[in-house]
Protein backbone atom coordinates (compact mmCIF):
# COMPACT_ATOMS: atom_id res chain seq x y z
CA UNK A 1 0.00 0.00 0.00
CA UNK A 2 1.43 3.34 -1.07
CA UNK A 3 1.22 5.98 1.65
CA UNK A 4 -0.49 9.23 0.64
CA UNK A 5 1.47 12.46 0.79
CA UNK A 6 0.47 14.68 3.69
CA UNK A 7 0.54 18.49 3.55
CA UNK A 8 0.17 20.71 6.63
CA UNK A 9 -0.79 24.37 6.24
CA UNK A 10 -0.93 27.02 8.95
CA UNK A 11 -4.37 28.58 8.46
CA UNK A 12 -4.95 30.69 11.58
CA UNK A 13 -3.31 32.05 14.73
CA UNK A 14 -5.60 32.59 17.73
CA UNK A 15 -3.14 33.36 20.50
CA UNK A 16 -1.97 36.76 21.63
CA UNK A 17 1.69 36.25 20.65
CA UNK A 18 3.52 35.44 17.46
CA UNK A 19 4.72 31.89 16.91
CA UNK A 20 7.88 31.14 18.91
CA UNK A 21 9.12 29.00 16.02
CA UNK A 22 8.46 31.75 13.45
CA UNK A 23 5.59 30.11 11.56
CA UNK A 24 3.21 32.44 9.73
CA UNK A 25 -0.26 31.97 8.29
CA UNK A 26 0.07 30.37 4.86
CA UNK A 27 3.22 28.36 5.66
CA UNK A 28 2.92 24.89 4.14
CA UNK A 29 4.89 21.77 5.07
CA UNK A 30 5.23 18.44 3.25
CA UNK A 31 5.32 15.82 6.00
CA UNK A 32 7.93 13.68 4.21
CA UNK A 33 10.38 16.43 3.26
CA UNK A 34 9.73 19.34 5.65
CA UNK A 35 9.07 17.71 9.00
CA UNK A 36 12.30 19.12 10.44
CA UNK A 37 11.04 22.62 9.65
CA UNK A 38 7.78 22.25 11.57
CA UNK A 39 7.75 23.22 15.24
CA UNK A 40 8.27 20.09 17.39
CA UNK A 41 5.23 20.97 19.54
CA UNK A 42 2.97 21.11 16.47
CA UNK A 43 4.52 17.93 15.07
CA UNK A 44 3.84 16.14 18.35
CA UNK A 45 0.13 16.90 17.97
CA UNK A 46 0.02 16.29 14.19
CA UNK A 47 1.73 12.90 14.16
CA UNK A 48 -1.18 10.75 15.47
CA UNK A 49 -3.51 12.31 12.88
CA UNK A 50 -0.99 11.77 10.10
CA UNK A 51 -0.35 8.17 11.17
CA UNK A 52 -4.08 7.39 11.10
CA UNK A 53 -4.49 8.91 7.62
CA UNK A 54 -1.40 7.26 6.15
CA UNK A 55 -2.53 3.80 7.17
CA UNK A 56 -6.08 4.05 5.82
CA UNK A 57 -7.98 5.39 8.80
CA UNK A 58 -10.41 8.27 8.87
CA UNK A 59 -10.68 11.25 11.17
CA UNK A 60 -13.58 13.43 12.22
CA UNK A 61 -13.69 16.45 9.95
CA UNK A 62 -15.27 19.87 9.91
CA UNK A 63 -18.47 20.48 7.92
CA UNK A 64 -16.34 21.46 4.90
CA UNK A 65 -14.45 18.14 5.11
CA UNK A 66 -11.18 19.64 6.34
CA UNK A 67 -9.12 18.23 9.19
CA UNK A 68 -7.56 20.78 11.54
CA UNK A 69 -5.56 20.73 14.76
CA UNK A 70 -3.98 23.30 17.07
CA UNK A 71 -0.47 23.45 18.42
CA UNK A 72 -0.38 23.14 22.22
CA UNK A 73 1.28 26.51 22.88
CA UNK A 74 -1.45 28.54 24.63
CA UNK A 75 0.31 31.84 23.84
CA UNK A 76 0.28 31.13 20.11
CA UNK A 77 -2.49 28.64 19.23
CA UNK A 78 -1.49 27.96 15.63
CA UNK A 79 -4.26 26.19 13.72
CA UNK A 80 -3.08 23.81 10.99
CA UNK A 81 -5.03 22.06 8.22
CA UNK A 82 -4.04 18.53 7.18
CA UNK A 83 -4.51 17.51 3.56
CA UNK A 84 -3.84 14.18 1.86
CA UNK A 85 -2.48 14.16 -1.66
CA UNK A 86 -2.93 10.79 -3.36
Coordinates of N, CA and C in Angstrom, one line a residue:
X1 N 0.8 -1.2 0.0 CA 0.0 0.0 0.0 C 0.9 1.2 0.0
X2 N 0.7 2.1 -1.0 CA 1.4 3.3 -1.1 C 0.8 4.4 -0.1
X3 N 1.7 5.0 0.7 CA 1.2 6.0 1.7 C 0.9 7.3 0.9
X4 N -0.2 7.9 1.3 CA -0.5 9.2 0.6 C 0.5 10.3 1.2
X5 N 0.7 11.3 0.3 CA 1.5 12.5 0.8 C 0.6 13.3 1.7
X6 N 1.2 13.9 2.7 CA 0.5 14.7 3.7 C 1.0 16.1 3.6
X7 N 0.2 17.1 3.6 CA 0.5 18.5 3.6 C -0.1 19.2 4.8
X8 N 0.7 19.9 5.5 CA 0.2 20.7 6.6 C 0.3 22.2 6.3
X9 N -0.8 22.9 6.5 CA -0.8 24.4 6.2 C -1.3 25.1 7.5
X10 N -0.5 26.2 7.8 CA -0.9 27.0 8.9 C -2.0 27.9 8.4
X11 N -3.2 27.8 9.0 CA -4.4 28.6 8.5 C -4.9 29.7 9.4
X12 N -4.5 29.7 10.7 CA -5.0 30.7 11.6 C -4.1 30.7 12.8
X13 N -4.0 31.9 13.4 CA -3.3 32.0 14.7 C -4.3 32.7 15.7
X14 N -4.6 32.1 16.8 CA -5.6 32.6 17.7 C -5.0 33.1 19.0
X15 N -3.8 32.9 19.3 CA -3.1 33.4 20.5 C -2.8 34.8 20.4
X16 N -2.3 35.3 21.5 CA -2.0 36.8 21.6 C -0.5 37.1 21.3
X17 N 0.3 36.1 21.0 CA 1.7 36.3 20.7 C 2.0 35.7 19.3
X18 N 3.1 36.1 18.7 CA 3.5 35.4 17.5 C 4.1 34.1 17.8
X19 N 4.2 33.2 16.8 CA 4.7 31.9 16.9 C 6.2 31.9 17.4
X20 N 6.5 31.2 18.4 CA 7.9 31.1 18.9 C 8.8 30.5 17.9
X21 N 8.3 29.7 17.0 CA 9.1 29.0 16.0 C 9.2 29.8 14.7
X22 N 8.4 30.9 14.6 CA 8.5 31.8 13.5 C 7.5 31.4 12.4
X23 N 6.6 30.5 12.6 CA 5.6 30.1 11.6 C 4.6 31.2 11.4
X24 N 4.2 31.4 10.1 CA 3.2 32.4 9.7 C 2.1 31.8 9.0
X25 N 0.9 32.5 9.0 CA -0.3 32.0 8.3 C 0.1 31.8 6.8
X26 N -0.2 30.7 6.3 CA 0.1 30.4 4.9 C 1.3 29.4 4.7
X27 N 2.1 29.3 5.7 CA 3.2 28.4 5.7 C 2.7 27.0 5.4
X28 N 3.3 26.2 4.5 CA 2.9 24.9 4.1 C 4.1 24.0 4.3
X29 N 3.8 22.8 4.8 CA 4.9 21.8 5.1 C 4.5 20.4 4.5
X30 N 5.4 19.8 3.7 CA 5.2 18.4 3.2 C 5.8 17.5 4.4
X31 N 4.9 16.6 4.9 CA 5.3 15.8 6.0 C 6.6 15.0 5.7
X32 N 6.8 14.5 4.5 CA 7.9 13.7 4.2 C 9.2 14.5 4.1
X33 N 9.2 15.7 3.5 CA 10.4 16.4 3.3 C 10.6 17.6 4.2
X34 N 9.6 18.1 4.8 CA 9.7 19.3 5.6 C 9.5 19.1 7.1
X35 N 9.4 17.9 7.6 CA 9.1 17.7 9.0 C 10.1 18.3 10.0
X36 N 11.3 18.5 9.6 CA 12.3 19.1 10.4 C 12.1 20.6 10.5
X37 N 11.3 21.2 9.6 CA 11.0 22.6 9.7 C 9.8 23.0 10.5
X38 N 9.0 22.0 10.8 CA 7.8 22.2 11.6 C 8.1 22.2 13.1
X39 N 7.5 23.1 13.8 CA 7.7 23.2 15.2 C 7.5 21.8 15.9
X40 N 8.4 21.4 16.8 CA 8.3 20.1 17.4 C 7.0 20.0 18.2
X41 N 6.5 21.0 18.8 CA 5.2 21.0 19.5 C 4.1 20.7 18.6
X42 N 4.0 21.4 17.4 CA 3.0 21.1 16.5 C 3.1 19.7 15.9
X43 N 4.3 19.3 15.6 CA 4.5 17.9 15.1 C 4.1 16.9 16.1
X44 N 4.3 17.1 17.3 CA 3.8 16.1 18.3 C 2.3 15.9 18.3
X45 N 1.6 17.0 18.1 CA 0.1 16.9 18.0 C -0.3 16.3 16.6
X46 N 0.4 16.7 15.5 CA 0.0 16.3 14.2 C 0.3 14.8 13.9
X47 N 1.3 14.2 14.5 CA 1.7 12.9 14.2 C 0.6 11.8 14.3
X48 N -0.1 11.8 15.4 CA -1.2 10.7 15.5 C -2.2 10.9 14.3
X49 N -2.6 12.1 14.0 CA -3.5 12.3 12.9 C -2.9 11.8 11.6
X50 N -1.7 12.2 11.3 CA -1.0 11.8 10.1 C -0.9 10.3 10.0
X51 N -0.5 9.6 11.1 CA -0.4 8.2 11.2 C -1.7 7.5 10.8
X52 N -2.8 8.0 11.4 CA -4.1 7.4 11.1 C -4.4 7.5 9.6
X53 N -4.2 8.7 9.0 CA -4.5 8.9 7.6 C -3.6 8.1 6.7
X54 N -2.3 8.0 7.0 CA -1.4 7.3 6.1 C -1.6 5.8 6.1
X55 N -2.3 5.2 7.1 CA -2.5 3.8 7.2 C -4.0 3.4 7.0
X56 N -4.7 4.4 6.3 CA -6.1 4.0 5.8 C -7.2 4.4 6.7
X57 N -6.9 5.0 7.9 CA -8.0 5.4 8.8 C -8.7 6.7 8.4
X58 N -9.7 7.0 9.1 CA -10.4 8.3 8.9 C -10.5 9.1 10.2
X59 N -10.6 10.4 10.0 CA -10.7 11.3 11.2 C -12.0 12.1 11.1
X60 N -12.4 12.5 12.3 CA -13.6 13.4 12.2 C -13.1 14.7 11.5
X61 N -14.0 15.2 10.7 CA -13.7 16.5 10.0 C -14.7 17.5 10.2
X62 N -14.4 18.7 9.8 CA -15.3 19.9 9.9 C -16.4 19.7 8.8
X63 N -17.4 20.6 8.9 CA -18.5 20.5 7.9 C -18.0 20.6 6.5
X64 N -16.9 21.3 6.3 CA -16.3 21.5 4.9 C -15.4 20.3 4.5
X65 N -15.3 19.3 5.4 CA -14.5 18.1 5.1 C -13.0 18.3 5.5
X66 N -12.6 19.4 6.0 CA -11.2 19.6 6.3 C -10.9 19.0 7.7
X67 N -9.6 18.7 7.9 CA -9.1 18.2 9.2 C -8.2 19.3 9.7
X68 N -8.4 19.8 10.9 CA -7.6 20.8 11.5 C -7.1 20.4 13.0
X69 N -6.0 20.9 13.4 CA -5.6 20.7 14.8 C -4.8 22.0 15.2
X70 N -4.7 22.1 16.5 CA -4.0 23.3 17.1 C -2.7 22.9 17.7
X71 N -1.7 23.7 17.7 CA -0.5 23.5 18.4 C -0.8 23.7 19.9
X72 N -0.1 23.1 20.8 CA -0.4 23.1 22.2 C 0.1 24.4 22.9
X73 N 0.8 25.3 22.2 CA 1.3 26.5 22.9 C 0.1 27.5 23.1
X74 N -0.3 27.7 24.3 CA -1.4 28.5 24.6 C -1.2 30.0 24.3
X75 N 0.0 30.5 24.2 CA 0.3 31.8 23.8 C 0.1 32.1 22.3
X76 N 0.3 31.0 21.6 CA 0.3 31.1 20.1 C -1.0 30.6 19.5
X77 N -1.3 29.4 19.8 CA -2.5 28.6 19.2 C -2.5 28.7 17.7
X78 N -1.5 28.1 17.1 CA -1.5 28.0 15.6 C -2.5 26.9 15.2
X79 N -3.3 27.2 14.2 CA -4.3 26.2 13.7 C -3.8 25.7 12.4
X80 N -3.6 24.4 12.2 CA -3.1 23.8 11.0 C -4.2 23.0 10.3
X81 N -4.1 22.9 9.0 CA -5.0 22.1 8.2 C -4.2 20.9 7.7
X82 N -4.7 19.7 7.7 CA -4.0 18.5 7.2 C -4.7 18.1 5.9
X83 N -4.0 17.9 4.8 CA -4.5 17.5 3.6 C -3.7 16.3 3.1
X84 N -4.5 15.3 2.5 CA -3.8 14.2 1.9 C -3.8 14.4 0.4
X85 N -2.6 14.1 -0.2 CA -2.5 14.2 -1.7 C -2.2 12.8 -2.2
X86 N -3.1 12.2 -2.9 CA -2.9 10.8 -3.4 C -1.9 10.7 -4.4

